[in-house]
Amino acid sequence: MTSARDIRPRADDLAAQAQYLSTSPSASFHSPSSHGSALTRTVPLVNAKHLKPFATEDIKVLLLENVNQAGRDILKQQGYQVEFLKSSLPEDQLIEKIRDVHVIGIRSKTKLSARVLKEAKNLIVIGCFCIGTNQVDLQYAAEHGIAVFNSPFSNSRSVAELVIGEIICLARQLGDRSNEMHSGTWNKVSNKCWEIRGKTLGIVGYGHIGAQLSVLAESMGMSVIFYDVLNLMALGTARQVNTLEALLGEADFVTCHVPELPETKGMIGQKQFEQMKPGSYLINASRGTVVDIPALIEAMRSGKVAGAALDVYPNEPAGNGDYFNNELNTWGADLRSLKNLILTPHIGGSTEEAQSAIGVEVATALTRYVNEGTTLGAVNLPEVALRSLTIDEPSHARVVYIHKNIPGVLRKVNEILGDHNVDKQMTDSRGDVAYLMADISDVNSTQIKELYQSLESLNSRIMTRILY
């Protein structure tokens, strides 16, 4: 019998693949499903034809807030004109910068409001190199044909590991002991310090982060329960409970992993703290509006909550500095005065691994959209994709027509395309906006120009792009 061989791909092979394979599927927030199903639709053809936009100057890209090097490299390798800034910009400066760019990449601090976006005359796509997209006016962007992409799952492991660390730190009061030692005080105590083995972790929101956290916690001897608005399959021996109240009454540690929605605002408030076990702990690494901070302060002062860890806040500074004070949030000083409280500056996904994965995923989505018109993973437009054109199809063009979702559009579009052979076509709608892609053959530059002008003249038109 021959000896076993390591058949894992080499590191250089994985690095090459990373530029083409999405690190997560376009799944719902709650779904903890695997990534495998996404691979078959993201692998490019070996002989794929490199498309370029018609009637558009060289692609200009603006990257703000220190987007990871991996993402910057992918965009530069496409030959785009890439401008990179380490910080966000005040709104007036942002408006000046955004006027002539086709692609903008941001993180959580940059606010792309309707006022900003209406000045972006050439903008076709926004990349949010983070989980959330609430910093972008998604409706305005969709109504003006601007696609928005993000990376909802690439930092899941980083957040889950942070929460595990915080659970242990809270149970052992490590933050207080560390601060005391830094100030020269030796305080060796065991009172109200616990092992986490045998304790119950309650996870509010069993999405990708919650599911990973569930597995990690169980491996450390914790019992896991979770509450979610969907009925989900639990991992390991985790158990779903029917109500938030049931979870709060049973859990020793409560951790929040829900999106920012109207129904999650103030989800954990005075009533919920009263429902928690005496001496339990709260962790919030989701969104700052989920927890009522003044209610948390009172719950900790009364001793009902023995400790808490917050990574997110209702109002967060736009940059680093001495800004976490009462001017930012009126309760800032009261919060900072509490014992056994871990405060971190929204660093749940701030690891080298997570930021690199986010950079690769979002930059790849941006290049696919610019070069191929593919909207898989877009958060504000219908998800539409066609197989790549190949170098064996030299006289082909790809028509992308973003339009108002009104009756009669397809008939008029197909009348324009009707003089040519349409090899493949796909259309889908999302609310008031529809997205059409069609590949046509045997066209020259003069015909492409005529097609472009004809589509631009339609009343339904939001944006026309032709790639050839």
Tab-separated table of C-alpha atoms in Angstrom:
chain	number	residue	atom	x	y	z
A	1	MET	CA	0.000	0.000	0.000
A	2	THR	CA	1.362	3.392	-0.929
A	3	SER	CA	1.739	6.020	1.765
A	4	ALA	CA	-0.770	8.801	2.115
A	5	ARG	CA	-0.136	11.990	0.160
A	6	ASP	CA	-1.099	15.552	1.018
A	7	ILE	CA	-3.441	16.597	-1.800
A	8	ARG	CA	-4.239	20.051	-0.458
A	9	PRO	CA	-3.663	22.843	-2.975
A	10	ARG	CA	-0.450	24.825	-2.617
A	11	ALA	CA	-0.574	28.276	-1.077
A	12	ASP	CA	0.231	29.932	-4.402
A	13	ASP	CA	-2.651	28.064	-6.046
A	14	LEU	CA	-5.022	29.278	-3.339
A	15	ALA	CA	-3.806	32.838	-3.757
A	16	ALA	CA	-4.503	32.726	-7.472
A	17	GLN	CA	-7.945	31.240	-6.928
A	18	ALA	CA	-8.806	33.892	-4.340
A	19	GLN	CA	-9.051	36.516	-7.057
A	20	TYR	CA	-11.789	34.598	-8.820
A	21	LEU	CA	-13.769	32.724	-6.182
A	22	SER	CA	-16.231	34.509	-3.953
A	23	THR	CA	-15.615	33.836	-0.257
A	24	SER	CA	-19.342	33.651	0.450
A	25	PRO	CA	-22.572	32.918	-1.354
A	26	SER	CA	-25.352	35.412	-1.888
A	27	ALA	CA	-27.328	33.859	0.961
A	28	SER	CA	-29.768	35.423	3.389
A	29	PHE	CA	-28.558	36.879	6.669
A	30	HIS	CA	-29.984	34.015	8.669
A	31	SER	CA	-28.772	31.127	6.562
A	32	PRO	CA	-25.716	29.301	7.953
A	33	SER	CA	-25.375	27.196	4.801
A	34	SER	CA	-22.038	26.207	3.307
A	35	HIS	CA	-20.198	28.048	0.578
A	36	GLY	CA	-19.934	25.225	-1.913
A	37	SER	CA	-22.919	26.073	-4.071
A	38	ALA	CA	-21.440	29.427	-5.015
A	39	LEU	CA	-18.309	28.046	-6.649
A	40	THR	CA	-19.831	26.672	-9.826
A	41	ARG	CA	-21.170	30.041	-10.864
A	42	THR	CA	-18.082	32.119	-10.023
A	43	VAL	CA	-15.283	30.225	-11.787
A	44	PRO	CA	-14.313	32.141	-14.964
A	45	LEU	CA	-13.803	30.539	-18.336
A	46	VAL	CA	-10.174	29.931	-19.202
A	47	ASN	CA	-10.593	31.652	-22.573
A	48	ALA	CA	-12.911	34.401	-21.337
A	49	LYS	CA	-12.911	37.525	-23.463
A	50	HIS	CA	-11.841	40.683	-21.657
A	51	LEU	CA	-14.678	43.126	-22.188
A	52	LYS	CA	-14.404	46.890	-22.077
A	53	PRO	CA	-17.128	49.497	-21.799
A	54	PHE	CA	-18.354	51.364	-24.844
A	55	ALA	CA	-18.818	55.151	-24.628
A	56	THR	CA	-16.957	55.350	-21.318
A	57	GLU	CA	-13.499	56.766	-20.681
A	58	ASP	CA	-10.929	54.831	-18.651
A	59	ILE	CA	-12.444	53.494	-15.453
A	60	LYS	CA	-11.643	55.733	-12.487
A	61	VAL	CA	-11.754	54.228	-9.009
A	62	LEU	CA	-11.757	56.064	-5.671
A	63	LEU	CA	-10.994	54.008	-2.556
A	64	LEU	CA	-11.487	55.546	0.885
A	65	GLU	CA	-10.916	54.457	4.485
A	66	ASN	CA	-7.783	52.374	3.951
A	67	VAL	CA	-9.283	49.569	1.865
A	68	ASN	CA	-7.139	46.448	2.218
A	69	GLN	CA	-4.167	45.979	-0.092
A	70	ALA	CA	-5.577	42.737	-1.519
A	71	GLY	CA	-8.601	44.591	-2.876
A	72	ARG	CA	-6.515	47.465	-4.198
A	73	ASP	CA	-4.243	45.056	-6.063
A	74	ILE	CA	-7.168	43.346	-7.816
A	75	LEU	CA	-8.530	46.671	-9.059
A	76	LYS	CA	-5.120	47.928	-10.188
A	77	GLN	CA	-4.471	44.689	-12.071
A	78	GLN	CA	-7.524	45.472	-14.198
A	79	GLY	CA	-5.802	48.601	-15.491
A	80	TYR	CA	-8.231	50.955	-13.743
A	81	GLN	CA	-7.116	54.377	-12.529
A	82	VAL	CA	-7.125	53.824	-8.772
A	83	GLU	CA	-6.914	56.653	-6.235
A	84	PHE	CA	-6.454	55.500	-2.662
A	85	LEU	CA	-6.990	57.463	0.554
A	86	LYS	CA	-6.519	56.174	4.096
A	87	SER	CA	-9.357	58.190	5.620
A	88	SER	CA	-12.939	59.156	4.916
A	89	LEU	CA	-13.750	62.613	3.550
A	90	PRO	CA	-16.053	65.408	4.741
A	91	GLU	CA	-19.171	65.594	2.599
A	92	ASP	CA	-18.136	68.667	0.574
A	93	GLN	CA	-14.746	67.136	-0.267
A	94	LEU	CA	-16.383	63.828	-1.067
A	95	ILE	CA	-18.728	65.526	-3.525
A	96	GLU	CA	-15.774	67.084	-5.342
A	97	LYS	CA	-13.931	63.760	-5.510
A	98	ILE	CA	-16.882	61.640	-6.587
A	99	ARG	CA	-17.992	63.728	-9.573
A	100	ASP	CA	-15.887	61.956	-12.206
A	101	VAL	CA	-15.333	58.471	-10.734
A	102	HIS	CA	-16.977	55.316	-12.022
A	103	VAL	CA	-16.278	53.139	-8.966
A	104	ILE	CA	-16.083	54.087	-5.302
A	105	GLY	CA	-14.977	51.814	-2.484
A	106	ILE	CA	-15.805	52.702	1.117
A	107	ARG	CA	-16.091	51.206	4.573
A	108	SER	CA	-18.471	52.152	7.373
A	109	LYS	CA	-17.580	55.815	8.014
A	110	THR	CA	-18.238	57.289	4.556
A	111	LYS	CA	-21.864	58.366	4.061
A	112	LEU	CA	-23.102	58.176	0.467
A	113	SER	CA	-26.336	60.125	0.801
A	114	ALA	CA	-28.635	61.171	-2.030
A	115	ARG	CA	-26.990	64.617	-1.907
A	116	VAL	CA	-23.592	63.054	-2.558
A	117	LEU	CA	-24.736	60.495	-5.126
A	118	LYS	CA	-26.591	62.989	-7.297
A	119	GLU	CA	-23.254	64.704	-7.972
A	120	ALA	CA	-21.666	61.434	-9.123
A	121	LYS	CA	-22.497	61.704	-12.818
A	122	ASN	CA	-20.251	58.807	-13.950
A	123	LEU	CA	-20.734	56.460	-11.001
A	124	ILE	CA	-21.847	52.934	-11.909
A	125	VAL	CA	-21.001	50.892	-8.810
A	126	ILE	CA	-20.287	51.192	-5.076
A	127	GLY	CA	-18.237	48.696	-3.096
A	128	CYS	CA	-18.802	48.559	0.660
A	129	PHE	CA	-15.684	46.841	2.001
A	130	CYS	CA	-17.530	45.810	5.153
A	131	ILE	CA	-20.679	43.982	6.264
A	132	GLY	CA	-23.238	46.773	6.389
A	133	THR	CA	-24.633	49.020	3.665
A	134	ASN	CA	-26.697	51.391	5.790
A	135	GLN	CA	-24.169	54.151	5.057
A	136	VAL	CA	-25.426	54.189	1.442
A	137	ASP	CA	-28.782	55.453	0.185
A	138	LEU	CA	-29.581	52.139	-1.492
A	139	GLN	CA	-32.902	53.259	-2.950
A	140	TYR	CA	-31.432	56.352	-4.606
A	141	ALA	CA	-28.553	54.273	-5.958
A	142	ALA	CA	-30.910	51.662	-7.443
A	143	GLU	CA	-33.150	54.297	-9.034
A	144	HIS	CA	-30.092	55.736	-10.775
A	145	GLY	CA	-28.621	52.409	-11.894
A	146	ILE	CA	-25.762	52.328	-9.378
A	147	ALA	CA	-25.085	48.811	-8.105
A	148	VAL	CA	-23.973	48.291	-4.504
A	149	PHE	CA	-21.894	45.332	-3.301
A	150	ASN	CA	-20.706	44.360	0.170
A	151	SER	CA	-19.116	41.444	2.009
A	152	PRO	CA	-21.658	40.160	4.501
A	153	PHE	CA	-19.864	37.037	5.714
A	154	SER	CA	-16.089	37.350	5.242
A	155	ASN	CA	-15.404	38.536	8.789
A	156	SER	CA	-17.722	36.048	10.505
A	157	ARG	CA	-14.890	34.064	12.078
A	158	SER	CA	-13.147	37.177	13.367
A	159	VAL	CA	-16.290	38.412	15.119
A	160	ALA	CA	-17.018	34.973	16.573
A	161	GLU	CA	-13.508	34.702	18.007
A	162	LEU	CA	-13.761	38.190	19.530
A	163	VAL	CA	-16.985	37.199	21.292
A	164	ILE	CA	-15.427	34.013	22.681
A	165	GLY	CA	-12.554	36.089	24.064
A	166	GLU	CA	-14.973	38.566	25.613
A	167	ILE	CA	-17.018	35.796	27.265
A	168	ILE	CA	-13.891	34.536	29.032
A	169	CYS	CA	-12.718	38.047	29.943
A	170	LEU	CA	-16.098	38.936	31.451
A	171	ALA	CA	-16.401	35.664	33.363
A	172	ARG	CA	-12.952	36.214	34.931
A	173	GLN	CA	-13.185	40.038	35.242
A	174	LEU	CA	-9.920	40.280	33.296
A	175	GLY	CA	-10.500	43.854	32.167
A	176	ASP	CA	-10.746	45.120	35.742
A	177	ARG	CA	-7.776	43.065	36.952
A	178	SER	CA	-5.654	44.340	34.057
A	179	ASN	CA	-6.574	47.976	34.729
A	180	GLU	CA	-5.776	47.513	38.429
A	181	MET	CA	-2.359	46.043	37.662
A	182	HIS	CA	-1.607	48.888	35.261
A	183	SER	CA	-2.316	51.314	38.087
A	184	GLY	CA	-0.090	49.342	40.505
A	185	THR	CA	-2.831	47.500	42.443
A	186	TRP	CA	-2.542	43.776	43.207
A	187	ASN	CA	-6.072	42.359	43.652
A	188	LYS	CA	-6.053	38.560	43.600
A	189	VAL	CA	-9.697	37.472	43.943
A	190	SER	CA	-11.908	34.569	42.908
A	191	ASN	CA	-15.255	35.933	44.088
A	192	LYS	CA	-17.773	35.979	41.216
A	193	CYS	CA	-15.185	34.697	38.743
A	194	TRP	CA	-16.334	31.704	36.754
A	195	GLU	CA	-15.332	29.042	34.260
A	196	ILE	CA	-17.414	29.175	31.090
A	197	ARG	CA	-17.619	25.383	30.954
A	198	GLY	CA	-21.143	24.290	31.806
A	199	LYS	CA	-22.614	27.765	31.329
A	200	THR	CA	-25.357	28.567	28.820
A	201	LEU	CA	-24.732	30.903	25.889
A	202	GLY	CA	-27.791	32.534	24.335
A	203	ILE	CA	-27.273	33.715	20.759
A	204	VAL	CA	-29.719	36.279	19.392
A	205	GLY	CA	-29.542	35.902	15.591
A	206	TYR	CA	-28.289	32.551	14.269
A	207	GLY	CA	-26.716	33.733	11.020
A	208	HIS	CA	-23.172	33.095	9.840
A	209	ILE	CA	-21.584	34.715	12.899
A	210	GLY	CA	-24.032	33.182	15.357
A	211	ALA	CA	-23.611	29.715	13.859
A	212	GLN	CA	-19.790	29.880	13.992
A	213	LEU	CA	-19.938	31.184	17.544
A	214	SER	CA	-22.246	28.308	18.435
A	215	VAL	CA	-19.678	25.717	17.351
A	216	LEU	CA	-16.787	27.465	19.127
A	217	ALA	CA	-18.737	27.855	22.378
A	218	GLU	CA	-19.876	24.243	22.376
A	219	SER	CA	-16.306	23.046	21.851
A	220	MET	CA	-15.404	24.871	25.070
A	221	GLY	CA	-18.073	23.053	27.063
A	222	MET	CA	-20.876	25.605	26.917
A	223	SER	CA	-24.521	24.781	26.291
A	224	VAL	CA	-25.906	26.845	23.400
A	225	ILE	CA	-29.425	28.126	22.809
A	226	PHE	CA	-30.445	30.599	20.135
A	227	TYR	CA	-33.360	32.754	19.061
A	228	ASP	CA	-34.033	33.721	15.455
A	229	VAL	CA	-37.080	34.926	13.552
A	230	LEU	CA	-36.600	31.984	11.171
A	231	ASN	CA	-36.845	28.301	12.042
A	232	LEU	CA	-33.279	27.101	11.500
A	233	MET	CA	-31.333	23.880	11.752
A	234	ALA	CA	-29.032	24.012	14.765
A	235	LEU	CA	-25.374	23.051	14.573
A	236	GLY	CA	-24.040	20.520	17.055
A	237	THR	CA	-26.277	20.248	20.096
A	238	ALA	CA	-27.453	23.866	20.014
A	239	ARG	CA	-31.160	24.345	20.619
A	240	GLN	CA	-33.519	26.960	19.193
A	241	VAL	CA	-35.979	28.623	21.572
A	242	ASN	CA	-39.270	30.129	20.494
A	243	THR	CA	-39.019	33.578	22.079
A	244	LEU	CA	-36.416	36.125	23.055
A	245	GLU	CA	-37.844	36.086	26.591
A	246	ALA	CA	-37.196	32.342	26.859
A	247	LEU	CA	-33.577	32.845	25.805
A	248	LEU	CA	-32.992	35.703	28.242
A	249	GLY	CA	-34.396	33.722	31.142
A	250	GLU	CA	-32.118	30.745	30.543
A	251	ALA	CA	-28.811	32.172	29.283
A	252	ASP	CA	-25.816	33.042	31.448
A	253	PHE	CA	-24.287	34.970	28.523
A	254	VAL	CA	-26.399	36.770	25.917
A	255	THR	CA	-24.786	37.845	22.646
A	256	CYS	CA	-26.465	39.808	19.831
A	257	HIS	CA	-25.860	39.131	16.118
A	258	VAL	CA	-28.766	40.727	14.257
A	259	PRO	CA	-28.899	43.286	11.414
A	260	GLU	CA	-29.994	46.882	11.902
A	261	LEU	CA	-33.702	46.881	11.150
A	262	PRO	CA	-36.674	48.805	12.539
A	263	GLU	CA	-37.680	45.716	14.525
A	264	THR	CA	-34.199	45.289	16.075
A	265	LYS	CA	-33.825	48.893	17.250
A	266	GLY	CA	-33.841	48.861	21.057
A	267	MET	CA	-34.303	45.093	20.947
A	268	ILE	CA	-32.522	44.782	24.315
A	269	GLY	CA	-33.963	47.406	26.685
A	270	GLN	CA	-35.216	47.754	30.242
A	271	LYS	CA	-37.856	45.040	29.863
A	272	GLN	CA	-35.341	42.573	28.440
A	273	PHE	CA	-32.785	43.283	31.180
A	274	GLU	CA	-35.478	42.491	33.749
A	275	GLN	CA	-36.022	39.135	31.999
A	276	MET	CA	-32.328	38.185	32.156
A	277	LYS	CA	-30.922	35.948	34.874
A	278	PRO	CA	-29.408	37.813	37.852
A	279	GLY	CA	-25.643	38.058	37.369
A	280	SER	CA	-25.743	37.308	33.631
A	281	TYR	CA	-23.663	39.010	30.949
A	282	LEU	CA	-24.449	40.876	27.704
A	283	ILE	CA	-22.346	41.159	24.548
A	284	ASN	CA	-23.242	43.269	21.516
A	285	ALA	CA	-21.130	43.009	18.373
A	286	SER	CA	-23.966	43.589	15.896
A	287	ARG	CA	-25.296	47.154	15.590
A	288	GLY	CA	-25.222	49.983	18.107
A	289	THR	CA	-28.969	50.625	18.032
A	290	VAL	CA	-29.825	47.075	19.156
A	291	VAL	CA	-29.076	47.749	22.845
A	292	ASP	CA	-30.577	50.588	24.898
A	293	ILE	CA	-27.347	51.848	26.519
A	294	PRO	CA	-28.953	53.881	29.357
A	295	ALA	CA	-30.983	50.792	30.296
A	296	LEU	CA	-27.782	48.714	30.273
A	297	ILE	CA	-26.086	51.241	32.562
A	298	GLU	CA	-28.914	50.949	35.077
A	299	ALA	CA	-28.936	47.137	34.845
A	300	MET	CA	-25.205	47.008	35.581
A	301	ARG	CA	-25.410	49.531	38.425
A	302	SER	CA	-28.170	47.473	40.051
A	303	GLY	CA	-26.141	44.277	39.726
A	304	LYS	CA	-28.704	42.533	37.499
A	305	VAL	CA	-26.085	42.400	34.738
A	306	ALA	CA	-22.652	41.339	36.028
A	307	GLY	CA	-20.718	42.467	32.988
A	308	ALA	CA	-20.988	43.535	29.376
A	309	ALA	CA	-18.931	43.930	26.217
A	310	LEU	CA	-19.831	46.490	23.556
A	311	ASP	CA	-18.139	46.772	20.176
A	312	VAL	CA	-20.793	48.976	18.521
A	313	TYR	CA	-22.619	52.156	19.536
A	314	PRO	CA	-25.563	54.261	18.334
A	315	ASN	CA	-23.187	57.076	17.353
A	316	GLU	CA	-19.597	56.344	16.412
A	317	PRO	CA	-16.762	58.769	15.566
A	318	ALA	CA	-15.801	59.276	11.933
A	319	GLY	CA	-12.119	58.816	12.751
A	320	ASN	CA	-9.645	57.851	15.462
A	321	GLY	CA	-9.103	60.249	18.337
A	322	ASP	CA	-10.480	61.440	21.673
A	323	TYR	CA	-14.084	61.490	20.483
A	324	PHE	CA	-15.852	58.874	22.605
A	325	ASN	CA	-17.373	61.359	25.031
A	326	ASN	CA	-20.674	62.913	26.059
A	327	GLU	CA	-20.772	65.059	22.945
A	328	LEU	CA	-20.978	61.937	20.830
A	329	ASN	CA	-23.353	60.056	23.159
A	330	THR	CA	-24.843	61.765	26.207
A	331	TRP	CA	-24.261	58.699	28.402
A	332	GLY	CA	-20.567	58.294	27.455
A	333	ALA	CA	-19.077	59.171	30.853
A	334	ASP	CA	-21.588	57.038	32.770
A	335	LEU	CA	-20.842	54.051	30.550
A	336	ARG	CA	-17.076	54.372	30.931
A	337	SER	CA	-17.376	54.487	34.733
A	338	LEU	CA	-18.781	50.945	34.997
A	339	LYS	CA	-16.832	47.930	36.238
A	340	ASN	CA	-16.398	44.688	34.276
A	341	LEU	CA	-17.269	46.442	31.045
A	342	ILE	CA	-15.274	45.837	27.861
A	343	LEU	CA	-15.480	48.684	25.339
A	344	THR	CA	-13.914	48.225	21.908
A	345	PRO	CA	-14.040	50.600	18.889
A	346	HIS	CA	-16.035	48.508	16.383
A	347	ILE	CA	-13.175	46.068	15.756
A	348	GLY	CA	-15.194	42.840	15.463
A	349	GLY	CA	-14.053	42.296	11.882
A	350	SER	CA	-10.734	44.106	12.186
A	351	THR	CA	-8.267	41.306	11.614
A	352	GLU	CA	-5.761	40.959	8.816
A	353	GLU	CA	-7.494	37.793	7.614
A	354	ALA	CA	-10.969	39.310	7.566
A	355	GLN	CA	-9.938	42.537	5.875
A	356	SER	CA	-7.997	40.636	3.216
A	357	ALA	CA	-10.980	38.364	2.530
A	358	ILE	CA	-13.301	41.365	2.350
A	359	GLY	CA	-10.908	43.140	-0.004
A	360	VAL	CA	-10.794	40.157	-2.352
A	361	GLU	CA	-14.545	39.530	-2.314
A	362	VAL	CA	-15.702	43.101	-2.879
A	363	ALA	CA	-12.987	43.996	-5.393
A	364	THR	CA	-13.799	40.847	-7.381
A	365	ALA	CA	-17.501	41.722	-7.381
A	366	LEU	CA	-16.665	45.235	-8.586
A	367	THR	CA	-14.486	44.016	-11.451
A	368	ARG	CA	-17.114	41.480	-12.529
A	369	TYR	CA	-19.729	44.199	-12.589
A	370	VAL	CA	-17.557	46.692	-14.473
A	371	ASN	CA	-16.190	44.150	-16.949
A	372	GLU	CA	-19.106	41.733	-17.340
A	373	GLY	CA	-22.218	43.431	-15.953
A	374	THR	CA	-22.758	40.599	-13.451
A	375	THR	CA	-24.842	41.633	-10.429
A	376	LEU	CA	-24.544	38.459	-8.310
A	377	GLY	CA	-24.276	39.650	-4.717
A	378	ALA	CA	-25.651	43.146	-5.364
A	379	VAL	CA	-27.752	44.372	-2.452
A	380	ASN	CA	-29.946	46.848	-4.353
A	381	LEU	CA	-30.348	45.457	-7.897
A	382	PRO	CA	-31.697	42.155	-9.264
A	383	GLU	CA	-29.086	39.399	-9.406
A	384	VAL	CA	-28.413	38.688	-13.069
A	385	ALA	CA	-25.505	36.882	-14.738
A	386	LEU	CA	-24.637	35.415	-18.142
A	387	ARG	CA	-21.756	33.103	-18.926
A	388	SER	CA	-18.647	34.915	-20.077
A	389	LEU	CA	-18.070	35.734	-23.708
A	390	THR	CA	-14.986	33.996	-25.082
A	391	ILE	CA	-12.120	34.981	-27.337
A	392	ASP	CA	-13.786	32.803	-29.975
A	393	GLU	CA	-16.601	35.369	-30.118
A	394	PRO	CA	-14.749	38.463	-31.395
A	395	SER	CA	-17.716	40.340	-32.872
A	396	HIS	CA	-19.994	40.050	-29.883
A	397	ALA	CA	-21.223	42.706	-27.482
A	398	ARG	CA	-22.976	42.571	-24.124
A	399	VAL	CA	-25.892	44.935	-23.609
A	400	VAL	CA	-26.737	45.984	-20.052
A	401	TYR	CA	-29.956	47.952	-19.784
A	402	ILE	CA	-31.120	49.093	-16.352
A	403	HIS	CA	-34.645	50.422	-16.592
A	404	LYS	CA	-37.838	51.310	-14.801
A	405	ASN	CA	-39.981	48.276	-14.100
A	406	ILE	CA	-42.955	49.306	-16.225
A	407	PRO	CA	-45.023	47.482	-18.903
A	408	GLY	CA	-43.813	47.330	-22.498
A	409	VAL	CA	-40.086	47.800	-21.937
A	410	LEU	CA	-38.977	44.381	-23.166
A	411	ARG	CA	-40.938	44.777	-26.392
A	412	LYS	CA	-39.218	48.088	-27.165
A	413	VAL	CA	-35.777	46.787	-26.216
A	414	ASN	CA	-36.184	43.673	-28.332
A	415	GLU	CA	-37.301	45.804	-31.267
A	416	ILE	CA	-33.941	47.573	-31.039
A	417	LEU	CA	-32.011	44.327	-30.657
A	418	GLY	CA	-34.140	42.529	-33.237
A	419	ASP	CA	-31.899	43.299	-36.211
A	420	HIS	CA	-29.119	41.312	-34.575
A	421	ASN	CA	-28.715	37.757	-33.380
A	422	VAL	CA	-29.365	37.627	-29.646
A	423	ASP	CA	-27.323	34.684	-28.384
A	424	LYS	CA	-28.564	34.845	-24.809
A	425	GLN	CA	-30.646	37.178	-22.720
A	426	MET	CA	-31.762	37.443	-19.098
A	427	THR	CA	-33.832	39.972	-17.205
A	428	ASP	CA	-35.093	40.332	-13.669
A	429	SER	CA	-36.725	43.022	-11.567
A	430	ARG	CA	-36.542	44.196	-7.993
A	431	GLY	CA	-39.206	46.667	-6.959
A	432	ASP	CA	-39.295	49.591	-9.366
A	433	VAL	CA	-35.987	48.707	-11.049
A	434	ALA	CA	-35.304	46.012	-13.658
A	435	TYR	CA	-32.013	44.718	-15.048
A	436	LEU	CA	-31.561	43.248	-18.541
A	437	MET	CA	-28.477	41.610	-20.016
A	438	ALA	CA	-28.187	40.363	-23.589
A	439	ASP	CA	-25.288	39.097	-25.704
A	440	ILE	CA	-25.550	39.877	-29.408
A	441	SER	CA	-23.299	38.646	-32.203
A	442	ASP	CA	-21.884	40.006	-35.452
A	443	VAL	CA	-21.837	43.698	-34.514
A	444	ASN	CA	-19.275	46.359	-35.304
A	445	SER	CA	-18.455	49.628	-33.559
A	446	THR	CA	-20.889	51.641	-35.700
A	447	GLN	CA	-23.756	49.288	-34.892
A	448	ILE	CA	-22.840	49.329	-31.201
A	449	LYS	CA	-23.020	53.118	-31.210
A	450	GLU	CA	-26.450	53.009	-32.847
A	451	LEU	CA	-27.676	50.440	-30.309
A	452	TYR	CA	-26.396	52.552	-27.447
A	453	GLN	CA	-28.085	55.693	-28.714
A	454	SER	CA	-31.378	53.884	-29.374
A	455	LEU	CA	-31.502	52.399	-25.878
A	456	GLU	CA	-30.546	55.728	-24.311
A	457	SER	CA	-33.510	57.373	-26.022
A	458	LEU	CA	-36.114	55.097	-24.394
A	459	ASN	CA	-38.274	56.681	-21.676
A	460	SER	CA	-37.765	53.675	-19.432
A	461	ARG	CA	-34.007	54.064	-19.399
A	462	ILE	CA	-32.110	54.404	-16.097
A	463	MET	CA	-28.651	53.454	-17.363
A	464	THR	CA	-27.276	51.837	-20.522
A	465	ARG	CA	-23.956	50.046	-20.698
A	466	ILE	CA	-22.556	48.129	-23.653
A	467	LEU	CA	-19.481	45.956	-23.163
A	468	TYR	CA	-17.548	44.620	-26.133
